[in-house]
Amino acid sequence: MTEVKEQVALITIFGGTGDLANRKLYPSLYHLFTKGFLKENFAVIGTARRPWTNEFFREKVVESLKGIEKEGFDPEEFASHFYYQSHDVTNRESYVELKDLSDELDKKYELQGNRLFYLAMAPNFFGTIASRLKSEGFVDNAGFSRLIIEKPFGRDLASAKELNESLRQAFDENEIYRIDHYLGKEMIQNISVIRFANSIIESLWNNRYIDNVQVTLSETLGVEDRGRYYEESGALRDMVQNHILQIVSLLAMEPPIKLTTQEIRHEKVRALRSLRVIEGDDVYKYFVRGQYGPGKVDGEDLLGYRQAENVDSNSNTETFVAAKLMIDNFRWSGVPFYIRTGKRLAKKTTQIAIQFKNVPMNLFGPGQSLGGNVLVIHIQPDEGITLHMNVKEPGQGMLTMPVNLNYAHSSPDGMNTPEAYEKLIQDCLNGDATYFSHWDEVSLSWNFVDKVAAVWSNTKEHFPNYTSGTMGPKEADKLVSQDGFEWFE
């Protein structure tokens, strides 16, 4: 992982008027500006179809920074580095004008030919944009050329391959940064430190001492205004193929010989290759899917998924997935990795629970039940680590009680840790691709998910099968309880 330093670059954002740019990208760039990672020698071009002027665009950028302004860093001074061009991604003439503006800004801000292209728009335009960037000479510059693309990286393995081939016509693999914002979260990046900087943890990180691992990504919101997209993806493609399998690979990987992008990716790919592929009738043994129906939470009536806008009234799309994953290698043989994710659940949380095996014999009497030792990594909304242990109750006798050793991860002023997008854009500017998805990881994940999706697409489920405000269908509890475990709450 590379050393952080001030970066000099022209950042071109395709989809510069969109929600992602306003909510995440512009505030993230402003934070990098206030921290000195971006100074005088940077410029940003926003492109979209709308006929905006530079002045109006800068007003929108300043507006996106409301509430996060820092003393001594004028948002308008920051926004003065921003330029807008109305752009049609299918029109060659638009690229000629964009190239002229890029070259002009490169000279004005002394950017050394460094170019970062961020595609914050629909994936069906990715190939067209990459092709034009190549043909019009955007990547034939003296500095670096890097491309950030948002998920989804295809809809299945075949479409992902097609997308990758179109991008590779203009960019090498080491220039393509497939962003997964979960990998930018502080506690996800902390997994490697927790494991490899603590002998007490790494020595127990195997099937001799761990009973099971649980990964939960739950949301209280429903599909909201994403009905059209969700009908095409579902929870399996939207969450499991990328976020969850990325987390699992970090938990299951072997120690790399060095903390470099190449070595970490190598071990993550090895872990994904060890993931048991589930297909055919076995899908029903290892996977549970669900779809939320109407419910009431805090006195508010909530609609079911099928009542959402742009959703089929007889939709067979899953909004919940739970699964038992098996890693078939020497370290993890026999240890189940339980995963679950869903919408309209009882609480919003992202956490990892590592449950250790119980002591071989309870010496404290049949009347005392010992709580299990569990290491919990809290990712959101709170960030930190909790270790669940047993200790003696104060007073006479040898009665036991559970205690929690807590570590809350936050910055010194009590504010939340840096936004995931801020960290990942910074990494890309530094040329550090450690926490971006490599093509090998993407292809292995799609190969795994496609087998499950193929079975589900040919089976009509009795939906809805869980009420809004609960933790999913009862079958998800049975998936864990049949092995003698329960979901860690």
Tab-separated table of N, CA, C and O in Angstrom, residues 101-216:
chain	number	residue	atom	x	y	z
A	101	LEU	N	-10.757	20.887	-23.798
A	101	LEU	CA	-10.857	21.436	-22.447
A	101	LEU	C	-9.859	20.759	-21.514
A	101	LEU	O	-9.204	21.419	-20.687
A	102	SER	N	-9.703	19.446	-21.644
A	102	SER	CA	-8.756	18.705	-20.797
A	102	SER	C	-7.330	19.196	-21.009
A	102	SER	O	-6.583	19.423	-20.044
A	103	ASP	N	-6.945	19.388	-22.257
A	103	ASP	CA	-5.590	19.855	-22.552
A	103	ASP	C	-5.375	21.278	-22.037
A	103	ASP	O	-4.295	21.615	-21.540
A	104	GLU	N	-6.409	22.104	-22.148
A	104	GLU	CA	-6.326	23.486	-21.658
A	104	GLU	C	-6.121	23.518	-20.142
A	104	GLU	O	-5.271	24.259	-19.630
A	105	LEU	N	-6.897	22.695	-19.417
A	105	LEU	CA	-6.778	22.663	-17.958
A	105	LEU	C	-5.458	22.039	-17.521
A	105	LEU	O	-4.899	22.409	-16.487
A	106	ASP	N	-4.978	21.082	-18.314
A	106	ASP	CA	-3.696	20.453	-17.987
A	106	ASP	C	-2.581	21.501	-17.971
A	106	ASP	O	-1.723	21.509	-17.081
A	107	LYS	N	-2.608	22.410	-18.935
A	107	LYS	CA	-1.602	23.473	-18.990
A	107	LYS	C	-1.835	24.498	-17.880
A	107	LYS	O	-0.892	24.936	-17.210
A	108	LYS	N	-3.088	24.900	-17.685
A	108	LYS	CA	-3.404	25.943	-16.710
A	108	LYS	C	-3.005	25.553	-15.294
A	108	LYS	O	-2.450	26.359	-14.535
A	109	TYR	N	-3.275	24.280	-14.909
A	109	TYR	CA	-3.014	23.826	-13.539
A	109	TYR	C	-1.739	22.989	-13.413
A	109	TYR	O	-1.458	22.465	-12.331
A	110	GLU	N	-0.988	22.859	-14.504
A	110	GLU	CA	0.265	22.092	-14.504
A	110	GLU	C	0.033	20.678	-13.958
A	110	GLU	O	0.614	20.260	-12.960
A	111	LEU	N	-0.828	19.934	-14.658
A	111	LEU	CA	-1.286	18.626	-14.175
A	111	LEU	C	-0.439	17.454	-14.658
A	111	LEU	O	-0.730	16.304	-14.336
A	112	GLN	N	0.587	17.724	-15.428
A	112	GLN	CA	1.577	16.716	-15.835
A	112	GLN	C	0.968	15.559	-16.633
A	112	GLN	O	1.530	14.468	-16.692
A	113	GLY	N	-0.195	15.780	-17.218
A	113	GLY	CA	-0.828	14.735	-18.023
A	113	GLY	C	-1.499	13.644	-17.223
A	113	GLY	O	-1.900	12.611	-17.782
A	114	ASN	N	-1.673	13.841	-15.910
A	114	ASN	CA	-2.327	12.830	-15.069
A	114	ASN	C	-3.839	12.919	-15.227
A	114	ASN	O	-4.426	13.986	-15.001
A	115	ARG	N	-4.470	11.813	-15.568
A	115	ARG	CA	-5.919	11.804	-15.811
A	115	ARG	C	-6.607	10.691	-15.014
A	115	ARG	O	-6.182	9.535	-15.050
A	116	LEU	N	-7.670	11.076	-14.316
A	116	LEU	CA	-8.539	10.114	-13.632
A	116	LEU	C	-9.941	10.287	-14.193
A	116	LEU	O	-10.505	11.384	-14.156
A	117	PHE	N	-10.506	9.209	-14.731
A	117	PHE	CA	-11.852	9.226	-15.297
A	117	PHE	C	-12.781	8.441	-14.379
A	117	PHE	O	-12.522	7.277	-14.079
A	118	TYR	N	-13.862	9.085	-13.934
A	118	TYR	CA	-14.818	8.431	-13.028
A	118	TYR	C	-16.144	8.291	-13.768
A	118	TYR	O	-16.775	9.285	-14.125
A	119	LEU	N	-16.574	7.036	-13.988
A	119	LEU	CA	-17.822	6.776	-14.704
A	119	LEU	C	-18.950	6.584	-13.699
A	119	LEU	O	-19.218	5.477	-13.228
A	120	ALA	N	-19.612	7.693	-13.344
A	120	ALA	CA	-20.692	7.665	-12.354
A	120	ALA	C	-22.035	7.681	-13.078
A	120	ALA	O	-22.864	8.569	-12.884
A	121	MET	N	-22.235	6.677	-13.922
A	121	MET	CA	-23.444	6.618	-14.737
A	121	MET	C	-23.774	5.169	-15.082
A	121	MET	O	-23.127	4.250	-14.573
A	122	ALA	N	-24.773	4.974	-15.930
A	122	ALA	CA	-25.245	3.623	-16.248
A	122	ALA	C	-24.145	2.792	-16.905
A	122	ALA	O	-23.449	3.276	-17.799
A	123	PRO	N	-23.967	1.529	-16.473
A	123	PRO	CA	-22.894	0.677	-17.002
A	123	PRO	C	-22.975	0.420	-18.502
A	123	PRO	O	-21.961	0.098	-19.118
A	124	ASN	N	-24.166	0.551	-19.110
A	124	ASN	CA	-24.271	0.264	-20.540
A	124	ASN	C	-23.509	1.274	-21.399
A	124	ASN	O	-23.303	1.062	-22.593
A	125	PHE	N	-23.044	2.389	-20.785
A	125	PHE	CA	-22.246	3.365	-21.523
A	125	PHE	C	-20.744	3.189	-21.294
A	125	PHE	O	-19.941	3.887	-21.922
A	126	PHE	N	-20.346	2.299	-20.393
A	126	PHE	CA	-18.933	2.184	-20.025
A	126	PHE	C	-18.057	1.862	-21.239
A	126	PHE	O	-17.008	2.476	-21.435
A	127	GLY	N	-18.474	0.876	-22.015
A	127	GLY	CA	-17.675	0.453	-23.159
A	127	GLY	C	-17.531	1.558	-24.190
A	127	GLY	O	-16.440	1.788	-24.740
A	128	THR	N	-18.627	2.288	-24.457
A	128	THR	CA	-18.606	3.393	-25.425
A	128	THR	C	-17.644	4.481	-24.978
A	128	THR	O	-16.839	4.985	-25.769
A	129	ILE	N	-17.711	4.844	-23.697
A	129	ILE	CA	-16.848	5.909	-23.175
A	129	ILE	C	-15.386	5.489	-23.249
A	129	ILE	O	-14.524	6.255	-23.698
A	130	ALA	N	-15.087	4.269	-22.803
A	130	ALA	CA	-13.695	3.786	-22.825
A	130	ALA	C	-13.149	3.786	-24.249
A	130	ALA	O	-12.002	4.194	-24.489
A	131	SER	N	-13.963	3.350	-25.189
A	131	SER	CA	-13.533	3.306	-26.585
A	131	SER	C	-13.204	4.698	-27.112
A	131	SER	O	-12.188	4.903	-27.792
A	132	ARG	N	-14.052	5.671	-26.789
A	132	ARG	CA	-13.829	7.046	-27.239
A	132	ARG	C	-12.620	7.681	-26.545
A	132	ARG	O	-11.870	8.450	-27.168
A	133	LEU	N	-12.431	7.376	-25.292
A	133	LEU	CA	-11.264	7.911	-24.585
A	133	LEU	C	-9.978	7.425	-25.244
A	133	LEU	O	-8.977	8.148	-25.302
A	134	LYS	N	-10.016	6.215	-25.766
A	134	LYS	CA	-8.858	5.659	-26.462
A	134	LYS	C	-8.708	6.293	-27.852
A	134	LYS	O	-7.622	6.778	-28.214
A	135	SER	N	-9.787	6.291	-28.619
A	135	SER	CA	-9.696	6.744	-30.012
A	135	SER	C	-9.405	8.234	-30.137
A	135	SER	O	-8.768	8.668	-31.102
A	136	GLU	N	-9.847	9.027	-29.152
A	136	GLU	CA	-9.630	10.473	-29.223
A	136	GLU	C	-8.373	10.916	-28.495
A	136	GLU	O	-8.139	12.115	-28.323
A	137	GLY	N	-7.570	9.969	-28.034
A	137	GLY	CA	-6.253	10.299	-27.513
A	137	GLY	C	-6.207	10.753	-26.072
A	137	GLY	O	-5.183	11.299	-25.627
A	138	PHE	N	-7.269	10.504	-25.276
A	138	PHE	CA	-7.273	10.921	-23.870
A	138	PHE	C	-6.218	10.175	-23.050
A	138	PHE	O	-5.709	10.703	-22.064
A	139	VAL	N	-5.915	8.950	-23.441
A	139	VAL	CA	-4.994	8.131	-22.641
A	139	VAL	C	-3.568	8.185	-23.182
A	139	VAL	O	-2.678	7.525	-22.644
A	140	ASP	N	-3.341	8.972	-24.239
A	140	ASP	CA	-2.000	9.087	-24.811
A	140	ASP	C	-1.279	10.297	-24.225
A	140	ASP	O	-0.779	11.159	-24.949
A	141	ASN	N	-1.262	10.389	-22.920
A	141	ASN	CA	-0.668	11.541	-22.252
A	141	ASN	C	0.560	11.120	-21.457
A	141	ASN	O	0.807	9.933	-21.253
A	142	ALA	N	1.294	12.107	-20.996
A	142	ALA	CA	2.576	11.822	-20.342
A	142	ALA	C	2.411	11.204	-18.967
A	142	ALA	O	3.254	10.423	-18.522
A	143	GLY	N	1.330	11.532	-18.276
A	143	GLY	CA	1.140	11.038	-16.912
A	143	GLY	C	0.332	9.759	-16.870
A	143	GLY	O	0.254	9.013	-17.843
A	144	PHE	N	-0.314	9.498	-15.717
A	144	PHE	CA	-1.101	8.277	-15.571
A	144	PHE	C	-2.507	8.461	-16.132
A	144	PHE	O	-3.031	9.577	-16.211
A	145	SER	N	-3.125	7.342	-16.523
A	145	SER	CA	-4.534	7.305	-16.918
A	145	SER	C	-5.197	6.215	-16.095
A	145	SER	O	-4.794	5.052	-16.176
A	146	ARG	N	-6.197	6.575	-15.296
A	146	ARG	CA	-6.888	5.607	-14.445
A	146	ARG	C	-8.391	5.767	-14.583
A	146	ARG	O	-8.895	6.880	-14.725
A	147	LEU	N	-9.080	4.647	-14.542
A	147	LEU	CA	-10.524	4.614	-14.753
A	147	LEU	C	-11.208	4.014	-13.532
A	147	LEU	O	-10.889	2.895	-13.131
A	148	ILE	N	-12.150	4.754	-12.935
A	148	ILE	CA	-12.971	4.217	-11.842
A	148	ILE	C	-14.357	3.925	-12.391
A	148	ILE	O	-14.982	4.793	-13.020
A	149	ILE	N	-14.850	2.710	-12.166
A	149	ILE	CA	-16.215	2.366	-12.569
A	149	ILE	C	-16.990	1.877	-11.358
A	149	ILE	O	-16.445	1.257	-10.450
A	150	GLU	N	-18.275	2.193	-11.349
A	150	GLU	CA	-19.182	1.785	-10.284
A	150	GLU	C	-19.813	0.434	-10.633
A	150	GLU	O	-19.918	0.058	-11.800
A	151	LYS	N	-20.219	-0.305	-9.604
A	151	LYS	CA	-20.981	-1.521	-9.839
A	151	LYS	C	-22.350	-1.150	-10.383
A	151	LYS	O	-22.776	-0.004	-10.200
A	152	PRO	N	-23.071	-2.046	-11.040
A	152	PRO	CA	-22.722	-3.457	-11.190
A	152	PRO	C	-21.717	-3.695	-12.321
A	152	PRO	O	-21.781	-3.042	-13.357
A	153	PHE	N	-20.790	-4.618	-12.081
A	153	PHE	CA	-19.823	-5.009	-13.106
A	153	PHE	C	-20.434	-6.162	-13.918
A	153	PHE	O	-20.042	-7.306	-13.798
A	154	GLY	N	-21.451	-5.828	-14.695
A	154	GLY	CA	-22.170	-6.847	-15.436
A	154	GLY	C	-23.370	-7.359	-14.651
A	154	GLY	O	-23.569	-7.009	-13.479
A	155	ARG	N	-24.164	-8.210	-15.304
A	155	ARG	CA	-25.326	-8.822	-14.648
A	155	ARG	C	-25.097	-10.309	-14.383
A	155	ARG	O	-25.798	-10.929	-13.623
A	156	ASP	N	-24.094	-10.862	-15.078
A	156	ASP	CA	-23.693	-12.251	-14.897
A	156	ASP	C	-22.272	-12.363	-15.432
A	156	ASP	O	-21.672	-11.359	-15.846
A	157	LEU	N	-21.731	-13.571	-15.419
A	157	LEU	CA	-20.343	-13.729	-15.844
A	157	LEU	C	-20.159	-13.355	-17.311
A	157	LEU	O	-19.177	-12.695	-17.678
A	158	ALA	N	-21.096	-13.730	-18.164
A	158	ALA	CA	-20.972	-13.444	-19.597
A	158	ALA	C	-20.949	-11.942	-19.866
A	158	ALA	O	-20.093	-11.437	-20.607
A	159	SER	N	-21.887	-11.196	-19.255
A	159	SER	CA	-21.931	-9.746	-19.479
A	159	SER	C	-20.754	-9.050	-18.813
A	159	SER	O	-20.257	-8.037	-19.316
A	160	ALA	N	-20.268	-9.595	-17.682
A	160	ALA	CA	-19.091	-9.025	-17.032
A	160	ALA	C	-17.851	-9.180	-17.911
A	160	ALA	O	-17.024	-8.268	-18.019
A	161	LYS	N	-17.742	-10.340	-18.572
A	161	LYS	CA	-16.622	-10.551	-19.501
A	161	LYS	C	-16.694	-9.580	-20.669
A	161	LYS	O	-15.674	-9.003	-21.079
A	162	GLU	N	-17.890	-9.396	-21.198
A	162	GLU	CA	-18.068	-8.477	-22.320
A	162	GLU	C	-17.688	-7.051	-21.917
A	162	GLU	O	-17.004	-6.339	-22.656
A	163	LEU	N	-18.139	-6.635	-20.714
A	163	LEU	CA	-17.794	-5.305	-20.207
A	163	LEU	C	-16.299	-5.170	-20.010
A	163	LEU	O	-15.685	-4.165	-20.407
A	164	ASN	N	-15.681	-6.187	-19.435
A	164	ASN	CA	-14.243	-6.134	-19.166
A	164	ASN	C	-13.447	-6.035	-20.463
A	164	ASN	O	-12.476	-5.272	-20.552
A	165	GLU	N	-13.871	-6.791	-21.470
A	165	GLU	CA	-13.160	-6.754	-22.752
A	165	GLU	C	-13.260	-5.377	-23.401
A	165	GLU	O	-12.299	-4.888	-24.010
A	166	SER	N	-14.412	-4.723	-23.252
A	166	SER	CA	-14.574	-3.390	-23.839
A	166	SER	C	-13.698	-2.370	-23.115
A	166	SER	O	-13.133	-1.471	-23.750
A	167	LEU	N	-13.563	-2.504	-21.802
A	167	LEU	CA	-12.713	-1.584	-21.044
A	167	LEU	C	-11.244	-1.819	-21.345
A	167	LEU	O	-10.441	-0.873	-21.418
A	168	ARG	N	-10.880	-3.095	-21.526
A	168	ARG	CA	-9.477	-3.439	-21.749
A	168	ARG	C	-8.961	-2.986	-23.118
A	168	ARG	O	-7.758	-3.007	-23.367
A	169	GLN	N	-9.850	-2.585	-23.999
A	169	GLN	CA	-9.415	-2.032	-25.280
A	169	GLN	C	-8.713	-0.692	-25.100
A	169	GLN	O	-7.908	-0.277	-25.938
A	170	ALA	N	-9.053	0.000	-23.989
A	170	ALA	CA	-8.482	1.323	-23.750
A	170	ALA	C	-7.587	1.378	-22.526
A	170	ALA	O	-6.675	2.207	-22.457
A	171	PHE	N	-7.829	0.512	-21.549
A	171	PHE	CA	-7.101	0.567	-20.288
A	171	PHE	C	-6.551	-0.810	-19.934
A	171	PHE	O	-7.207	-1.830	-20.155
A	172	ASP	N	-5.357	-0.828	-19.358
A	172	ASP	CA	-4.804	-2.070	-18.827
A	172	ASP	C	-5.512	-2.417	-17.525
A	172	ASP	O	-6.117	-1.551	-16.878
A	173	GLU	N	-5.400	-3.681	-17.091
A	173	GLU	CA	-6.046	-4.109	-15.852
A	173	GLU	C	-5.593	-3.256	-14.671
A	173	GLU	O	-6.402	-2.893	-13.807
A	174	ASN	N	-4.308	-2.904	-14.623
A	174	ASN	CA	-3.822	-2.117	-13.477
A	174	ASN	C	-4.245	-0.649	-13.546
A	174	ASN	O	-3.953	0.122	-12.623
A	175	GLU	N	-4.963	-0.258	-14.616
A	175	GLU	CA	-5.491	1.105	-14.714
A	175	GLU	C	-6.992	1.154	-14.444
A	175	GLU	O	-7.580	2.231	-14.392
A	176	ILE	N	-7.622	-0.022	-14.275
A	176	ILE	CA	-9.067	-0.096	-14.039
A	176	ILE	C	-9.321	-0.289	-12.549
A	176	ILE	O	-8.855	-1.254	-11.950
A	177	TYR	N	-10.075	0.625	-11.959
A	177	TYR	CA	-10.379	0.592	-10.527
A	177	TYR	C	-11.884	0.371	-10.371
A	177	TYR	O	-12.675	1.297	-10.540
A	178	ARG	N	-12.268	-0.887	-10.081
A	178	ARG	CA	-13.681	-1.227	-9.881
A	178	ARG	C	-14.017	-0.945	-8.427
A	178	ARG	O	-13.619	-1.672	-7.528
A	179	ILE	N	-14.776	0.111	-8.208
A	179	ILE	CA	-14.991	0.592	-6.844
A	179	ILE	C	-16.094	-0.195	-6.152
A	179	ILE	O	-17.148	-0.468	-6.731
A	180	ASP	N	-15.826	-0.616	-4.942
A	180	ASP	CA	-16.815	-1.229	-4.053
A	180	ASP	C	-16.704	-0.449	-2.752
A	180	ASP	O	-15.746	-0.616	-1.999
A	181	HIS	N	-17.680	0.445	-2.496
A	181	HIS	CA	-17.511	1.377	-1.377
A	181	HIS	C	-17.396	0.674	-0.024
A	181	HIS	O	-16.856	1.236	0.916
A	182	TYR	N	-17.867	-0.582	0.073
A	182	TYR	CA	-17.692	-1.310	1.332
A	182	TYR	C	-16.216	-1.531	1.649
A	182	TYR	O	-15.812	-1.559	2.812
A	183	LEU	N	-15.394	-1.678	0.598
A	183	LEU	CA	-13.970	-1.900	0.821
A	183	LEU	C	-13.269	-0.637	1.311
A	183	LEU	O	-12.127	-0.704	1.767
A	184	GLY	N	-13.934	0.506	1.205
A	184	GLY	CA	-13.360	1.740	1.728
A	184	GLY	C	-13.723	2.012	3.170
A	184	GLY	O	-13.184	2.940	3.778
A	185	LYS	N	-14.622	1.218	3.733
A	185	LYS	CA	-15.036	1.441	5.118
A	185	LYS	C	-13.887	1.101	6.071
A	185	LYS	O	-13.172	0.118	5.891
A	186	GLU	N	-13.753	1.916	7.097
A	186	GLU	CA	-12.606	1.825	7.997
A	186	GLU	C	-12.454	0.449	8.624
A	186	GLU	O	-11.362	-0.120	8.670
A	187	MET	N	-13.543	-0.133	9.101
A	187	MET	CA	-13.437	-1.413	9.811
A	187	MET	C	-13.263	-2.589	8.854
A	187	MET	O	-12.774	-3.639	9.270
A	188	ILE	N	-13.637	-2.439	7.583
A	188	ILE	CA	-13.325	-3.476	6.601
A	188	ILE	C	-11.818	-3.498	6.371
A	188	ILE	O	-11.175	-4.558	6.355
A	189	GLN	N	-11.229	-2.307	6.214
A	189	GLN	CA	-9.783	-2.241	6.033
A	189	GLN	C	-9.049	-2.649	7.308
A	189	GLN	O	-7.885	-3.043	7.262
A	190	ASN	N	-9.737	-2.579	8.444
A	190	ASN	CA	-9.143	-2.967	9.723
A	190	ASN	C	-9.044	-4.478	9.889
A	190	ASN	O	-8.330	-4.963	10.780
A	191	ILE	N	-9.768	-5.236	9.063
A	191	ILE	CA	-9.734	-6.700	9.194
A	191	ILE	C	-8.307	-7.211	9.098
A	191	ILE	O	-7.873	-8.061	9.890
A	192	SER	N	-7.542	-6.702	8.148
A	192	SER	CA	-6.164	-7.159	7.966
A	192	SER	C	-5.306	-6.841	9.181
A	192	SER	O	-4.455	-7.646	9.586
A	193	VAL	N	-5.517	-5.669	9.780
A	193	VAL	CA	-4.724	-5.291	10.964
A	193	VAL	C	-5.115	-6.157	12.158
A	193	VAL	O	-4.252	-6.651	12.893
A	194	ILE	N	-6.408	-6.345	12.362
A	194	ILE	CA	-6.878	-7.182	13.480
A	194	ILE	C	-6.275	-8.582	13.378
A	194	ILE	O	-5.816	-9.155	14.369
A	195	ARG	N	-6.236	-9.110	12.173
A	195	ARG	CA	-5.718	-10.471	11.982
A	195	ARG	C	-4.206	-10.543	12.069
A	195	ARG	O	-3.645	-11.339	12.829
A	196	PHE	N	-3.528	-9.716	11.277
A	196	PHE	CA	-2.100	-9.924	11.049
A	196	PHE	C	-1.191	-9.126	11.983
A	196	PHE	O	0.023	-9.281	11.941
A	197	ALA	N	-1.791	-8.263	12.836
A	197	ALA	CA	-0.977	-7.520	13.798
A	197	ALA	C	-1.154	-8.042	15.221
A	197	ALA	O	-0.590	-7.476	16.152
A	198	ASN	N	-1.952	-9.110	15.381
A	198	ASN	CA	-2.228	-9.642	16.719
A	198	ASN	C	-2.047	-11.159	16.709
A	198	ASN	O	-2.883	-11.877	16.151
A	199	SER	N	-0.993	-11.630	17.334
A	199	SER	CA	-0.722	-13.073	17.337
A	199	SER	C	-1.832	-13.846	18.044
A	199	SER	O	-2.137	-14.979	17.678
A	200	ILE	N	-2.443	-13.235	19.065
A	200	ILE	CA	-3.505	-13.924	19.810
A	200	ILE	C	-4.716	-14.188	18.903
A	200	ILE	O	-5.448	-15.162	19.090
A	201	ILE	N	-4.934	-13.314	17.906
A	201	ILE	CA	-6.049	-13.500	16.980
A	201	ILE	C	-5.658	-14.445	15.846
A	201	ILE	O	-6.347	-15.429	15.560
A	202	GLU	N	-4.533	-14.188	15.189
A	202	GLU	CA	-4.153	-14.986	14.023
A	202	GLU	C	-3.915	-16.446	14.385
A	202	GLU	O	-4.221	-17.354	13.611
A	203	SER	N	-3.406	-16.698	15.591
A	203	SER	CA	-3.153	-18.091	15.991
A	203	SER	C	-4.452	-18.880	16.181
A	203	SER	O	-4.452	-20.111	16.109
A	204	LEU	N	-5.563	-18.166	16.431
A	204	LEU	CA	-6.865	-18.828	16.615
A	204	LEU	C	-7.724	-18.782	15.357
A	204	LEU	O	-8.841	-19.312	15.346
A	205	TRP	N	-7.232	-18.169	14.283
A	205	TRP	CA	-8.034	-17.897	13.090
A	205	TRP	C	-8.049	-19.112	12.169
A	205	TRP	O	-7.557	-19.099	11.061
A	206	ASN	N	-8.669	-20.205	12.633
A	206	ASN	CA	-8.699	-21.435	11.845
A	206	ASN	C	-9.781	-22.357	12.391
A	206	ASN	O	-10.448	-22.056	13.395
A	207	ASN	N	-9.947	-23.513	11.750
A	207	ASN	CA	-11.033	-24.430	12.106
A	207	ASN	C	-10.823	-25.169	13.427
A	207	ASN	O	-11.734	-25.843	13.910
A	208	ARG	N	-9.648	-25.065	14.017
A	208	ARG	CA	-9.430	-25.698	15.318
A	208	ARG	C	-10.118	-24.919	16.437
A	208	ARG	O	-10.495	-25.495	17.465
A	209	TYR	N	-10.290	-23.622	16.244
A	209	TYR	CA	-10.805	-22.782	17.334
A	209	TYR	C	-12.076	-22.015	16.973
A	209	TYR	O	-12.753	-21.512	17.868
A	210	ILE	N	-12.413	-21.926	15.699
A	210	ILE	CA	-13.598	-21.163	15.296
A	210	ILE	C	-14.718	-22.109	14.902
A	210	ILE	O	-14.521	-23.038	14.119
A	211	ASP	N	-15.907	-21.868	15.490
A	211	ASP	CA	-17.098	-22.664	15.206
A	211	ASP	C	-17.762	-22.225	13.901
A	211	ASP	O	-18.137	-23.040	13.072
A	212	ASN	N	-17.971	-20.930	13.766
A	212	ASN	CA	-18.616	-20.395	12.572
A	212	ASN	C	-18.329	-18.902	12.465
A	212	ASN	O	-17.927	-18.262	13.438
A	213	VAL	N	-18.528	-18.383	11.274
A	213	VAL	CA	-18.362	-16.953	10.996
A	213	VAL	C	-19.676	-16.447	10.419
A	213	VAL	O	-20.291	-17.106	9.586
A	214	GLN	N	-20.111	-15.261	10.878
A	214	GLN	CA	-21.375	-14.702	10.398
A	214	GLN	C	-21.158	-13.284	9.864
A	214	GLN	O	-20.526	-12.465	10.528
A	215	VAL	N	-21.687	-13.026	8.690
A	215	VAL	CA	-21.615	-11.695	8.078
A	215	VAL	C	-23.041	-11.214	7.833
A	215	VAL	O	-23.803	-11.868	7.117
A	216	THR	N	-23.412	-10.090	8.451
A	216	THR	CA	-24.762	-9.546	8.333
A	216	THR	C	-24.715	-8.139	7.759
A	216	THR	O	-23.999	-7.281	8.272
